[in-house]
């Protein structure tokens, strides 16, 4: 698959002067709820009303979506408000029903993108469709798997494509529900600059208070749009209650987000600079987080040394690390002087930590 401008004509044709916004409840719950949310969003920047009809739940026994009945509510919402509609499909039967009910945008969920069989089944069922189809990243941080999903749709002659970045699950504890791993989305954007890239800060954060910051980061990284879960009564939502915002909060978020516009040469320069700086910020945050994790492990070593009554400084081990890192650094274009300075500083911090533990 090659980068092609054709993939984004559906987005350009909307003629928006702001990022694309897809919003609506995690799950369609009742007809009244879907219509209420649609009416509250119809005069905002939201182009597509989203609602999950079939819900992939991690454990059985939870609410699994209202099923095909909810598609009628989406259709009614479109009739009453003129909004376009969007839902998740996870198999050929879902595709058939969604197309019968004239859903305008279909997305493949993170749990489906991991399965080439499922993606292929969906691609085959959609073959040649003129609907927009978006692929969420797989739950694991695997760019090839994500791209594979797009390639399967592209090969099934589906022209209106895009991707949704919703973060990646990990075993590590984190402030995110799904860690953003921005560098993966940036790589995808570098390879396919014309493929519309949408961020889903709701599933990245899992908490409504964090949505604004993640949405701003996405826009700073030149994402084309946002998908934000929006519910008339978030606390009592039947799924993903903690991460949904009210329609009025969504409208406020859209107003407060800073959008950099490419109008002339200077704007383009600023835009590029801004994108590169945002990339640096992401990496710097990662550096500090990684160093923090390194120190935690160093603390554990300190505790072990204390038990065994061993000295903090073990120069043989340290010289081995330095030698290895200088070689690694050379391969990455880092000078020996820099690698030495950096690791001396890290080592000193580590010694300080361990000393503190030994003295405690
Ligand atoms: C959703 O959008 O409600 C959803 C289930 O998302 P994801 O596939 O990203 O978990
Ligand atoms: Mn959800």
CSV table of C-alpha atoms and ligand atoms in Angstrom, one decimal:
chain,number,residue,atom,x,y,z
A,1,UNK,CA,0.0,0.0,0.0
A,2,UNK,CA,1.3,3.4,-0.9
A,3,UNK,CA,0.5,6.8,0.6
A,4,UNK,CA,-2.2,8.3,-1.5
A,5,UNK,CA,-4.2,11.5,-1.2
A,6,UNK,CA,-7.3,9.6,-2.2
A,7,UNK,CA,-7.5,8.1,1.3
A,8,UNK,CA,-8.3,11.5,2.8
A,9,UNK,CA,-10.7,12.9,0.2
A,10,UNK,CA,-13.7,12.0,2.5
A,11,UNK,CA,-12.2,14.2,5.2
A,12,UNK,CA,-11.2,17.0,2.9
A,13,UNK,CA,-14.7,16.9,1.4
A,14,UNK,CA,-16.2,17.7,4.8
A,15,UNK,CA,-14.6,21.1,4.3
A,16,UNK,CA,-14.0,21.6,8.0
A,17,UNK,CA,-12.0,24.6,9.4
A,18,UNK,CA,-11.3,22.6,12.6
A,19,UNK,CA,-10.2,19.1,13.4
A,20,UNK,CA,-12.8,16.3,12.7
A,21,UNK,CA,-14.8,15.4,15.8
A,22,UNK,CA,-16.6,12.1,16.3
A,23,UNK,CA,-18.5,12.1,19.6
A,24,UNK,CA,-21.3,10.2,21.3
A,25,UNK,CA,-21.8,7.6,23.9
A,26,UNK,CA,-19.6,4.6,24.5
A,27,UNK,CA,-22.8,2.5,24.1
A,28,UNK,CA,-26.2,3.3,22.8
A,29,UNK,CA,-28.4,2.5,25.8
A,30,UNK,CA,-31.9,3.8,25.0
A,31,UNK,CA,-33.6,5.7,22.1
A,32,UNK,CA,-34.1,8.6,24.4
A,33,UNK,CA,-30.4,8.7,25.4
A,34,UNK,CA,-29.1,8.6,21.8
A,35,UNK,CA,-31.5,11.3,20.6
A,36,UNK,CA,-30.8,13.5,23.6
A,37,UNK,CA,-27.1,13.4,23.0
A,38,UNK,CA,-27.5,13.9,19.2
A,39,UNK,CA,-29.6,17.0,19.8
A,40,UNK,CA,-27.2,18.5,22.2
A,41,UNK,CA,-24.3,18.0,19.8
A,42,UNK,CA,-26.0,18.9,16.5
A,43,UNK,CA,-24.9,22.5,16.4
A,44,UNK,CA,-21.4,21.9,17.6
A,45,UNK,CA,-18.2,21.0,15.7
A,46,UNK,CA,-19.2,17.3,15.9
A,47,UNK,CA,-19.6,15.8,12.4
A,48,UNK,CA,-20.2,12.2,13.3
A,49,UNK,CA,-22.4,10.8,16.1
A,50,UNK,CA,-20.8,7.7,17.5
A,51,UNK,CA,-22.5,5.0,19.6
A,52,UNK,CA,-21.4,1.4,20.3
A,53,UNK,CA,-24.1,-1.1,19.4
A,54,UNK,CA,-22.2,-4.3,20.1
A,55,UNK,CA,-19.7,-3.8,22.9
A,56,UNK,CA,-16.6,-5.9,23.3
A,57,UNK,CA,-16.4,-6.4,27.1
A,58,UNK,CA,-13.3,-7.8,28.7
A,59,UNK,CA,-15.2,-10.1,31.0
A,60,UNK,CA,-18.6,-11.7,30.2
A,61,UNK,CA,-21.6,-10.9,32.3
A,62,UNK,CA,-21.5,-7.1,31.7
A,63,UNK,CA,-23.7,-5.1,29.4
A,64,UNK,CA,-22.8,-6.2,25.8
A,65,UNK,CA,-24.7,-3.6,23.8
A,66,UNK,CA,-28.3,-3.2,22.7
A,67,UNK,CA,-27.6,-4.8,19.3
A,68,UNK,CA,-29.3,-4.1,16.0
A,69,UNK,CA,-32.2,-2.2,17.8
A,70,UNK,CA,-29.8,0.6,18.5
A,71,UNK,CA,-29.1,1.1,14.8
A,72,UNK,CA,-32.6,2.3,14.4
A,73,UNK,CA,-32.0,5.0,17.0
A,74,UNK,CA,-28.8,6.1,15.2
A,75,UNK,CA,-30.9,6.3,12.0
A,76,UNK,CA,-33.5,8.4,13.8
A,77,UNK,CA,-30.8,10.7,15.2
A,78,UNK,CA,-29.5,11.2,11.7
A,79,UNK,CA,-33.0,12.1,10.4
A,80,UNK,CA,-33.7,14.5,13.2
A,81,UNK,CA,-30.3,16.2,13.4
A,82,UNK,CA,-28.6,15.7,10.0
A,83,UNK,CA,-25.5,14.3,11.8
A,84,UNK,CA,-23.5,11.5,10.2
A,85,UNK,CA,-23.4,8.3,12.2
A,86,UNK,CA,-20.6,6.0,13.3
A,87,UNK,CA,-20.4,2.6,15.0
A,88,UNK,CA,-18.0,-0.3,15.7
A,89,UNK,CA,-18.3,-3.5,13.7
A,90,UNK,CA,-16.6,-6.7,14.7
A,91,UNK,CA,-17.9,-9.3,12.2
A,92,UNK,CA,-19.7,-9.8,8.9
A,93,UNK,CA,-23.1,-9.9,10.5
A,94,UNK,CA,-22.4,-6.5,12.2
A,95,UNK,CA,-21.3,-5.1,8.8
A,96,UNK,CA,-24.4,-6.3,7.1
A,97,UNK,CA,-26.7,-4.7,9.7
A,98,UNK,CA,-24.8,-1.4,9.9
A,99,UNK,CA,-24.9,-1.1,6.1
A,100,UNK,CA,-28.6,-1.9,6.0
A,101,UNK,CA,-29.2,0.9,8.5
A,102,UNK,CA,-27.0,3.3,6.5
A,103,UNK,CA,-24.4,4.0,9.2
A,104,UNK,CA,-21.9,6.4,7.6
A,105,UNK,CA,-18.7,5.5,9.3
A,106,UNK,CA,-17.6,2.1,10.6
A,107,UNK,CA,-14.7,1.4,12.8
A,108,UNK,CA,-12.8,-1.7,13.7
A,109,UNK,CA,-12.2,-1.9,17.5
A,110,UNK,CA,-8.8,-2.5,19.1
A,111,UNK,CA,-9.7,-6.0,20.1
A,112,UNK,CA,-10.6,-6.9,16.5
A,113,UNK,CA,-7.5,-5.3,14.9
A,114,UNK,CA,-5.4,-7.8,16.7
A,115,UNK,CA,-7.0,-10.6,14.7
A,116,UNK,CA,-6.2,-10.8,10.9
A,117,UNK,CA,-9.0,-13.3,10.5
A,118,UNK,CA,-11.6,-10.9,11.9
A,119,UNK,CA,-10.2,-7.9,10.0
A,120,UNK,CA,-10.3,-10.0,6.7
A,121,UNK,CA,-13.9,-11.0,7.4
A,122,UNK,CA,-14.9,-7.4,7.9
A,123,UNK,CA,-12.9,-6.3,4.8
A,124,UNK,CA,-14.6,-9.0,2.7
A,125,UNK,CA,-18.1,-8.0,4.0
A,126,UNK,CA,-17.4,-4.3,3.2
A,127,UNK,CA,-15.7,-4.9,-0.2
A,128,UNK,CA,-16.0,-1.8,-2.4
A,129,UNK,CA,-18.1,0.1,0.1
A,130,UNK,CA,-18.3,3.9,-0.1
A,131,UNK,CA,-18.6,4.2,3.7
A,132,UNK,CA,-15.7,5.6,5.7
A,133,UNK,CA,-13.8,2.8,7.5
A,134,UNK,CA,-11.4,3.5,10.4
A,135,UNK,CA,-9.1,1.1,12.1
A,136,UNK,CA,-8.3,1.5,15.7
A,137,UNK,CA,-4.8,0.4,16.8
A,138,UNK,CA,-4.5,-3.1,18.1
A,139,UNK,CA,-4.4,-3.4,21.9
A,140,UNK,CA,-0.7,-4.3,21.7
A,141,UNK,CA,1.8,-1.8,20.4
A,142,UNK,CA,2.4,-3.4,17.0
A,143,UNK,CA,2.6,-1.0,14.1
A,144,UNK,CA,2.6,-3.8,11.4
A,145,UNK,CA,-0.6,-5.3,12.8
A,146,UNK,CA,-2.2,-1.9,12.7
A,147,UNK,CA,-1.0,-1.2,9.1
A,148,UNK,CA,-2.1,-4.8,8.2
A,149,UNK,CA,-5.7,-3.9,9.0
A,150,UNK,CA,-5.6,-0.9,6.7
A,151,UNK,CA,-3.9,-2.9,4.0
A,152,UNK,CA,-6.7,-5.5,4.1
A,153,UNK,CA,-9.3,-2.8,3.7
A,154,UNK,CA,-7.4,-1.1,1.0
A,155,UNK,CA,-7.1,-4.4,-0.9
A,156,UNK,CA,-10.9,-4.9,-0.5
A,157,UNK,CA,-11.2,-1.7,-2.6
A,158,UNK,CA,-12.3,0.5,0.3
A,159,UNK,CA,-11.2,4.0,-0.5
A,160,UNK,CA,-12.3,6.1,2.5
A,161,UNK,CA,-9.9,5.1,5.2
A,162,UNK,CA,-8.4,6.3,8.4
A,163,UNK,CA,-6.9,5.2,11.7
A,164,UNK,CA,-7.8,5.8,15.3
A,165,UNK,CA,-5.1,6.0,18.0
A,166,UNK,CA,-6.6,4.7,21.3
A,167,UNK,CA,-3.5,3.7,23.2
A,168,UNK,CA,-2.0,0.4,24.1
A,169,UNK,CA,-2.6,-1.9,27.0
A,170,UNK,CA,0.4,-2.9,29.2
A,171,UNK,CA,1.1,-4.9,32.3
A,172,UNK,CA,2.9,-1.9,33.8
A,173,UNK,CA,0.9,0.4,36.1
A,174,UNK,CA,0.4,3.8,34.5
A,175,UNK,CA,-1.8,6.9,34.8
A,176,UNK,CA,-3.3,6.0,31.5
A,177,UNK,CA,-5.9,3.3,30.8
A,178,UNK,CA,-4.1,2.6,27.6
A,179,UNK,CA,-0.6,4.1,27.2
A,180,UNK,CA,-0.4,6.4,24.2
A,181,UNK,CA,3.1,5.4,22.9
A,182,UNK,CA,2.9,8.5,20.6
A,183,UNK,CA,6.0,7.5,18.7
A,184,UNK,CA,4.1,4.7,17.1
A,185,UNK,CA,1.4,7.0,15.8
A,186,UNK,CA,4.1,9.5,14.6
A,187,UNK,CA,5.8,6.7,12.7
A,188,UNK,CA,2.5,5.8,11.0
A,189,UNK,CA,2.0,9.4,10.1
A,190,UNK,CA,5.5,9.7,8.6
A,191,UNK,CA,4.9,6.6,6.5
A,192,UNK,CA,1.3,7.6,5.4
A,193,UNK,CA,1.0,11.4,5.8
A,194,UNK,CA,-2.3,11.4,3.9
A,195,UNK,CA,-4.0,8.7,5.9
A,196,UNK,CA,-6.4,10.5,8.3
A,197,UNK,CA,-5.2,10.1,11.9
A,198,UNK,CA,-7.7,10.4,14.7
A,199,UNK,CA,-7.0,10.3,18.4
A,200,UNK,CA,-9.4,8.7,21.0
A,201,UNK,CA,-8.3,10.4,24.3
A,202,UNK,CA,-11.3,8.7,26.1
A,203,UNK,CA,-9.8,5.2,25.8
A,204,UNK,CA,-6.2,6.4,26.2
A,205,UNK,CA,-7.0,8.1,29.5
A,206,UNK,CA,-9.9,6.3,31.0
A,207,UNK,CA,-10.6,9.4,33.0
A,208,UNK,CA,-12.5,12.4,31.8
A,209,UNK,CA,-10.2,14.9,33.6
A,210,UNK,CA,-7.2,13.9,31.5
A,211,UNK,CA,-9.0,14.1,28.1
A,212,UNK,CA,-8.2,17.7,27.4
A,213,UNK,CA,-4.4,17.3,27.8
A,214,UNK,CA,-4.2,14.2,25.6
A,215,UNK,CA,-6.4,15.8,23.0
A,216,UNK,CA,-4.1,18.9,22.9
A,217,UNK,CA,-1.1,16.7,22.6
A,218,UNK,CA,-2.7,14.9,19.6
A,219,UNK,CA,-3.5,18.2,17.9
A,220,UNK,CA,0.0,19.4,18.5
A,221,UNK,CA,1.2,16.3,16.8
A,222,UNK,CA,-0.9,17.2,13.8
A,223,UNK,CA,-3.7,14.6,14.3
A,224,UNK,CA,-6.6,15.2,12.0
A,225,UNK,CA,-9.3,14.7,14.5
A,226,UNK,CA,-10.7,13.4,17.8
A,227,UNK,CA,-13.1,10.7,18.9
A,228,UNK,CA,-14.5,11.6,22.4
A,229,UNK,CA,-17.0,9.6,24.3
A,230,UNK,CA,-19.9,11.9,25.2
A,231,UNK,CA,-22.9,11.0,27.4
A,232,UNK,CA,-25.8,13.0,28.8
A,233,UNK,CA,-25.3,11.3,32.2
A,234,UNK,CA,-21.7,10.1,32.3
A,235,UNK,CA,-21.7,8.8,35.8
A,236,UNK,CA,-24.6,6.5,35.1
A,237,UNK,CA,-23.4,5.3,31.7
A,238,UNK,CA,-23.7,1.5,31.2
A,239,UNK,CA,-20.1,1.3,30.0
A,240,UNK,CA,-17.0,3.4,30.4
A,241,UNK,CA,-18.6,5.8,32.9
A,242,UNK,CA,-15.4,7.3,34.2
A,243,UNK,CA,-14.2,8.5,30.9
A,244,UNK,CA,-17.3,10.0,29.3
A,245,UNK,CA,-17.9,13.8,29.3
A,246,UNK,CA,-21.2,15.7,28.9
A,247,UNK,CA,-22.1,17.4,25.6
A,248,UNK,CA,-21.5,20.8,27.2
A,249,UNK,CA,-18.1,19.7,28.5
A,250,UNK,CA,-17.2,18.5,25.0
A,251,UNK,CA,-18.2,21.8,23.5
A,252,UNK,CA,-16.0,23.6,26.1
A,253,UNK,CA,-13.1,21.3,25.3
A,254,UNK,CA,-13.4,22.0,21.6
A,255,UNK,CA,-13.4,25.7,22.3
A,256,UNK,CA,-10.3,25.6,24.6
A,257,UNK,CA,-8.1,23.4,22.4
A,258,UNK,CA,-5.5,25.3,20.5
A,259,UNK,CA,-5.5,24.6,16.8
A,260,UNK,CA,-2.5,25.6,14.7
A,261,UNK,CA,-3.6,26.7,11.3
A,262,UNK,CA,-1.5,26.3,8.1
A,263,UNK,CA,-2.3,29.4,6.2
A,264,UNK,CA,1.0,30.8,4.8
A,265,UNK,CA,4.7,30.0,4.7
A,266,UNK,CA,5.2,31.2,8.3
A,267,UNK,CA,2.3,29.1,9.6
A,268,UNK,CA,3.7,26.1,7.8
A,269,UNK,CA,7.1,26.7,9.4
A,270,UNK,CA,5.5,27.1,12.9
A,271,UNK,CA,3.4,24.1,12.2
A,272,UNK,CA,6.4,21.9,11.4
A,273,UNK,CA,8.4,23.3,14.3
A,274,UNK,CA,5.4,22.7,16.6
A,275,UNK,CA,5.1,19.1,15.4
A,276,UNK,CA,8.8,18.4,15.9
A,277,UNK,CA,8.7,20.1,19.4
A,278,UNK,CA,5.7,18.0,20.4
A,279,UNK,CA,7.7,14.9,19.3
A,280,UNK,CA,10.6,16.0,21.5
A,281,UNK,CA,8.2,16.6,24.4
A,282,UNK,CA,6.9,13.1,24.1
A,283,UNK,CA,10.4,11.7,24.1
A,284,UNK,CA,11.5,13.9,27.0
A,285,UNK,CA,8.6,12.7,29.1
A,286,UNK,CA,9.5,9.1,28.2
A,287,UNK,CA,13.1,9.8,29.3
A,288,UNK,CA,12.1,11.0,32.7
A,289,UNK,CA,9.6,8.2,33.1
A,290,UNK,CA,12.3,5.6,32.1
A,291,UNK,CA,14.9,7.1,34.5
A,292,UNK,CA,12.3,7.1,37.3
A,293,UNK,CA,11.7,3.4,36.6
A,294,UNK,CA,15.5,2.8,36.6
A,295,UNK,CA,15.8,4.4,40.0
A,296,UNK,CA,13.0,2.3,41.4
A,297,UNK,CA,14.9,-0.9,40.4
A,298,UNK,CA,18.1,0.6,41.8
A,299,UNK,CA,16.3,1.1,45.1
A,300,UNK,CA,15.4,-2.6,45.1
A,301,UNK,CA,19.1,-3.4,44.5
A,302,UNK,CA,19.9,-1.1,47.4
A,303,UNK,CA,17.5,-3.0,49.7
A,304,UNK,CA,19.1,-6.3,48.7
A,305,UNK,CA,22.6,-4.9,49.3
A,306,UNK,CA,21.5,-3.8,52.7
A,307,UNK,CA,20.2,-7.3,53.6
A,308,UNK,CA,23.5,-8.9,52.5
A,309,UNK,CA,25.6,-6.0,53.9
A,310,UNK,CA,27.3,-5.4,50.5
A,311,UNK,CA,29.0,-2.1,49.5
A,312,UNK,CA,27.0,0.3,47.3
A,313,UNK,CA,29.8,0.8,44.7
A,314,UNK,CA,30.7,-2.1,42.6
A,315,UNK,CA,33.1,-0.8,40.0
A,316,UNK,CA,33.5,-3.9,37.9
A,317,UNK,CA,29.8,-4.0,37.1
A,318,UNK,CA,29.8,-0.3,36.5
A,319,UNK,CA,32.7,-0.4,34.0
A,320,UNK,CA,30.9,-3.1,32.1
A,321,UNK,CA,27.8,-1.0,31.8
A,322,UNK,CA,29.8,2.0,30.6
A,323,UNK,CA,31.6,0.1,28.0
A,324,UNK,CA,28.4,-1.4,26.6
A,325,UNK,CA,26.6,2.0,26.6
A,326,UNK,CA,29.5,3.8,24.8
A,327,UNK,CA,29.3,1.2,22.0
A,328,UNK,CA,25.5,1.5,21.8
A,329,UNK,CA,25.8,5.3,21.8
A,330,UNK,CA,28.3,5.2,18.9
A,331,UNK,CA,25.8,3.3,16.8
A,332,UNK,CA,23.1,5.9,17.6
A,333,UNK,CA,25.4,8.8,16.8
A,334,UNK,CA,26.1,9.9,20.4
A,335,UNK,CA,29.6,10.9,21.3
A,336,UNK,CA,31.6,9.0,23.9
A,337,UNK,CA,31.9,12.2,25.9
A,338,UNK,CA,28.2,12.7,26.1
A,339,UNK,CA,27.4,9.0,27.0
A,340,UNK,CA,30.0,9.2,29.7
A,341,UNK,CA,28.7,12.4,31.2
A,342,UNK,CA,25.1,11.1,31.1
A,343,UNK,CA,25.8,7.8,32.7
A,344,UNK,CA,28.0,9.3,35.3
A,345,UNK,CA,25.1,11.5,36.3
A,346,UNK,CA,22.7,8.5,36.3
A,347,UNK,CA,25.2,6.5,38.3
A,348,UNK,CA,25.6,9.2,40.9
A,349,UNK,CA,21.8,9.5,41.3
A,350,UNK,CA,21.6,5.8,41.7
A,351,UNK,CA,24.4,5.8,44.3
A,352,UNK,CA,22.6,8.6,46.2
A,353,UNK,CA,19.4,6.5,46.2
A,354,UNK,CA,21.2,3.4,47.5
A,355,UNK,CA,23.2,5.3,50.1
A,356,UNK,CA,20.0,6.6,51.5
A,357,UNK,CA,18.5,3.1,51.7
A,358,UNK,CA,21.6,1.7,53.4
A,359,UNK,CA,21.6,4.4,55.9
A,360,UNK,CA,17.9,4.2,56.7
B,1,LIG,C1,-15.1,2.0,22.0
B,1,LIG,O1,-14.8,2.9,21.2
B,1,LIG,O2,-16.1,2.1,22.7
B,1,LIG,C2,-14.3,0.9,22.2
B,1,LIG,C3,-14.7,-0.3,22.6
B,1,LIG,O3,-13.0,1.2,21.9
B,1,LIG,P1,-11.7,0.3,21.8
B,1,LIG,O4,-11.9,-0.7,20.7
B,1,LIG,O5,-10.7,1.3,21.6
B,1,LIG,O6,-11.5,-0.4,23.2
B,2,LIG,MN1,-15.9,2.9,25.3
